[in-house]
């Protein structure tokens, strides 16, 4: 599904060059659950953003489903993202002014679906995350664990082939974190590819493979 060759991401400021990623090579097969670990500032989130086409590399090649995406226009990248990639963030990124139902429905508004099709998918996603009884609530009326459930419902509502999760349990207590990891594991068991950035060894243990980053380099990979 994903192939990265000699990927570089650098930032230049006042004659100082900083490498967030330096000569990264990586492959992720469809159906894998991959955890990316490393200390703060090692390039984990930068790599995830490039994989999700929210950021671009300075050098190297990136193939998504056998298509090189490095030099595609933003409109083409956006088209690939829609319905193909779902995002789950540590800070939930829900819109406070929208109800839970509306937050989950949002990604579907960019797809060519009827109102009935959107309603069916939203209800299915809310049921899968055990949140249908909160559909008319607003994000601030929910606990952190419930908000993350909604964020996952929003990520899966378009039936993406890939979910990118950036510290999905970072703002949660252990009980809610365990529930979120169980949801992600269940999605993976049903065929969704997942790439997750985490500091938690407990969360990483749910993955099939752990990739360790340090100073922008892949230093090791552990297969389970």
XYZ file of C-alpha atoms in Angstrom:
224
model
C 0.000 0.000 0.000
C 2.763 2.451 0.987
C 6.331 2.632 -0.218
C 8.740 5.376 0.812
C 12.207 5.724 -0.678
C 14.986 7.944 0.684
C 12.496 10.405 2.150
C 13.857 13.715 3.423
C 12.053 16.538 5.198
C 14.133 19.567 6.083
C 13.417 23.033 7.423
C 15.638 26.003 6.624
C 15.836 29.108 8.774
C 18.536 31.779 8.770
C 21.161 29.549 7.170
C 20.349 26.703 9.580
C 19.123 23.458 8.069
C 17.195 21.075 10.310
C 16.294 17.574 9.172
C 13.007 16.261 10.568
C 13.378 13.145 8.416
C 16.602 11.994 6.810
C 16.772 9.206 4.230
C 13.765 7.257 5.509
C 12.847 4.021 3.718
C 9.604 2.294 4.630
C 6.987 -0.089 3.283
C 3.539 -0.815 4.715
C 1.419 -3.593 3.276
C -2.347 -3.511 3.101
C -3.914 -4.864 6.304
C -0.915 -4.152 8.547
C -1.090 -2.443 11.932
C 2.131 -0.454 12.321
C 3.224 1.554 15.350
C 5.831 4.314 15.022
C 7.758 5.108 18.201
C 10.558 7.401 19.270
C 11.340 10.395 21.503
C 9.655 13.757 21.017
C 11.061 15.602 18.020
C 12.325 12.488 16.234
C 10.046 12.990 13.195
C 7.115 10.676 14.011
C 4.293 13.141 13.396
C 6.089 14.647 10.400
C 6.278 11.204 8.804
C 2.601 10.564 9.550
C 1.605 13.896 7.985
C 3.565 13.111 4.837
C 1.987 9.655 4.607
C -1.421 11.324 5.010
C -0.540 13.883 2.300
C -1.036 16.762 4.724
C 2.621 17.715 4.237
C 5.165 17.122 1.496
C 8.701 15.814 1.536
C 11.751 17.875 0.611
C 13.260 14.959 -1.291
C 12.712 11.261 -1.936
C 9.764 9.328 -3.375
C 6.425 8.334 -1.900
C 4.122 5.763 -3.501
C 0.545 5.251 -2.306
C -1.279 2.266 -3.799
C 1.399 2.077 -6.525
C 0.966 5.736 -7.436
C 3.751 8.246 -6.875
C 2.208 11.190 -5.081
C 5.227 13.468 -4.559
C 4.478 15.887 -7.352
C 0.688 15.736 -7.512
C -1.316 18.940 -7.155
C -3.172 19.693 -3.929
C -6.503 19.035 -5.640
C -5.376 15.569 -6.692
C -3.941 14.835 -3.255
C -7.216 15.935 -1.678
C -9.119 13.613 -3.992
C -6.920 10.673 -2.938
C -7.358 11.509 0.757
C -11.141 11.687 0.534
C -12.629 8.285 1.145
C -9.203 6.618 1.292
C -7.508 7.919 4.443
C -9.022 8.519 7.877
C -7.271 10.592 10.537
C -7.394 10.288 14.330
C -5.605 12.965 16.360
C -4.593 13.228 20.010
C -6.602 16.452 20.389
C -9.732 14.937 18.767
C -10.150 17.952 16.361
C -13.933 17.932 16.621
C -15.881 21.074 15.701
C -17.565 22.435 18.819
C -20.403 24.121 16.919
C -21.489 20.882 15.245
C -23.374 18.009 16.862
C -21.770 14.608 17.131
C -23.827 13.441 14.173
C -22.717 16.448 12.102
C -19.066 15.976 13.052
C -19.152 12.365 11.885
C -21.045 13.253 8.719
C -18.584 15.977 7.712
C -16.184 13.828 5.613
C -19.145 12.463 3.634
C -20.182 15.923 2.454
C -17.212 15.849 0.082
C -18.271 12.545 -1.460
C -20.976 11.984 -4.032
C -23.482 10.406 -1.635
C -27.199 10.921 -1.143
C -28.595 12.109 2.187
C -29.881 8.600 2.837
C -26.474 7.070 2.146
C -24.813 9.593 4.470
C -27.316 8.875 7.240
C -26.766 5.142 6.902
C -22.990 5.475 7.119
C -23.087 7.890 10.059
C -25.398 5.632 12.023
C -23.225 2.618 11.219
C -20.078 4.443 12.399
C -21.747 5.644 15.599
C -23.011 2.152 16.384
C -19.533 0.684 15.766
C -18.052 3.153 18.265
C -20.952 2.762 20.735
C -21.986 6.405 20.424
C -25.446 6.475 18.718
C -27.085 7.704 21.936
C -24.897 10.826 21.806
C -25.692 11.815 18.203
C -27.471 15.055 19.164
C -24.897 16.101 21.757
C -22.077 18.577 21.191
C -18.379 17.704 21.723
C -18.033 19.739 24.922
C -20.826 17.677 26.481
C -18.730 14.503 26.172
C -15.802 13.071 28.090
C -12.380 12.795 26.470
C -12.866 9.091 25.811
C -16.249 9.728 24.196
C -14.809 12.511 22.027
C -12.081 10.172 20.804
C -14.751 7.582 19.964
C -16.478 10.229 17.869
C -13.160 11.090 16.211
C -12.735 7.431 15.272
C -16.322 7.297 13.975
C -15.525 10.320 11.794
C -12.322 8.643 10.589
C -14.057 5.413 9.541
C -17.354 6.802 8.207
C -16.000 7.066 4.651
C -14.789 3.454 4.854
C -11.103 4.349 4.315
C -8.489 1.743 3.514
C -5.972 3.477 5.788
C -6.282 5.081 9.225
C -3.513 7.326 10.522
C -3.612 7.787 14.300
C -1.367 10.337 16.022
C -1.142 9.579 19.772
C -4.810 8.451 19.834
C -4.735 7.731 23.589
C -2.392 10.552 24.598
C -5.120 12.643 26.299
C -6.991 9.723 27.851
C -6.826 7.779 31.098
C -5.816 4.116 30.923
C -9.387 2.734 30.859
C -10.514 4.976 28.007
C -7.187 4.429 26.260
C -7.722 0.672 26.368
C -11.174 1.075 24.810
C -9.805 3.207 21.978
C -7.045 0.681 21.287
C -9.621 -2.122 21.229
C -11.592 -0.159 18.625
C -8.506 0.323 16.461
C -7.557 -3.351 16.820
C -11.065 -4.395 15.766
C -10.879 -2.136 12.705
C -7.555 -3.675 11.754
C -8.930 -7.198 12.191
C -11.670 -6.235 9.738
C -9.073 -5.294 7.121
C -8.273 -1.615 7.707
C -4.587 -0.702 7.517
C -3.508 1.350 10.547
C -0.378 3.417 11.121
C -0.159 4.820 14.635
C 2.299 7.188 16.269
C 2.599 6.534 19.995
C 4.812 6.914 23.049
C 3.013 4.051 24.778
C 4.658 0.637 24.715
C 1.316 -0.856 25.793
C -0.446 0.655 22.760
C 2.408 -0.258 20.425
C 2.138 -3.865 21.575
C -1.244 -4.021 19.777
C 0.512 -3.491 16.438
C 1.960 -6.147 14.161
C 5.156 -4.156 13.654
C 6.930 -1.425 15.598
C 9.152 1.084 13.792
C 11.600 3.085 15.946
C 12.680 6.558 14.837
C 15.562 8.594 16.201
C 16.749 11.967 14.886
C 14.780 11.501 11.667
C 16.156 8.019 10.938
C 14.534 4.595 11.115
C 16.852 2.800 13.521
C 15.001 -0.497 13.949
C 11.862 -2.484 13.145
C 10.357 -5.167 15.352
C 7.911 -7.714 13.918
C 5.514 -9.643 16.109
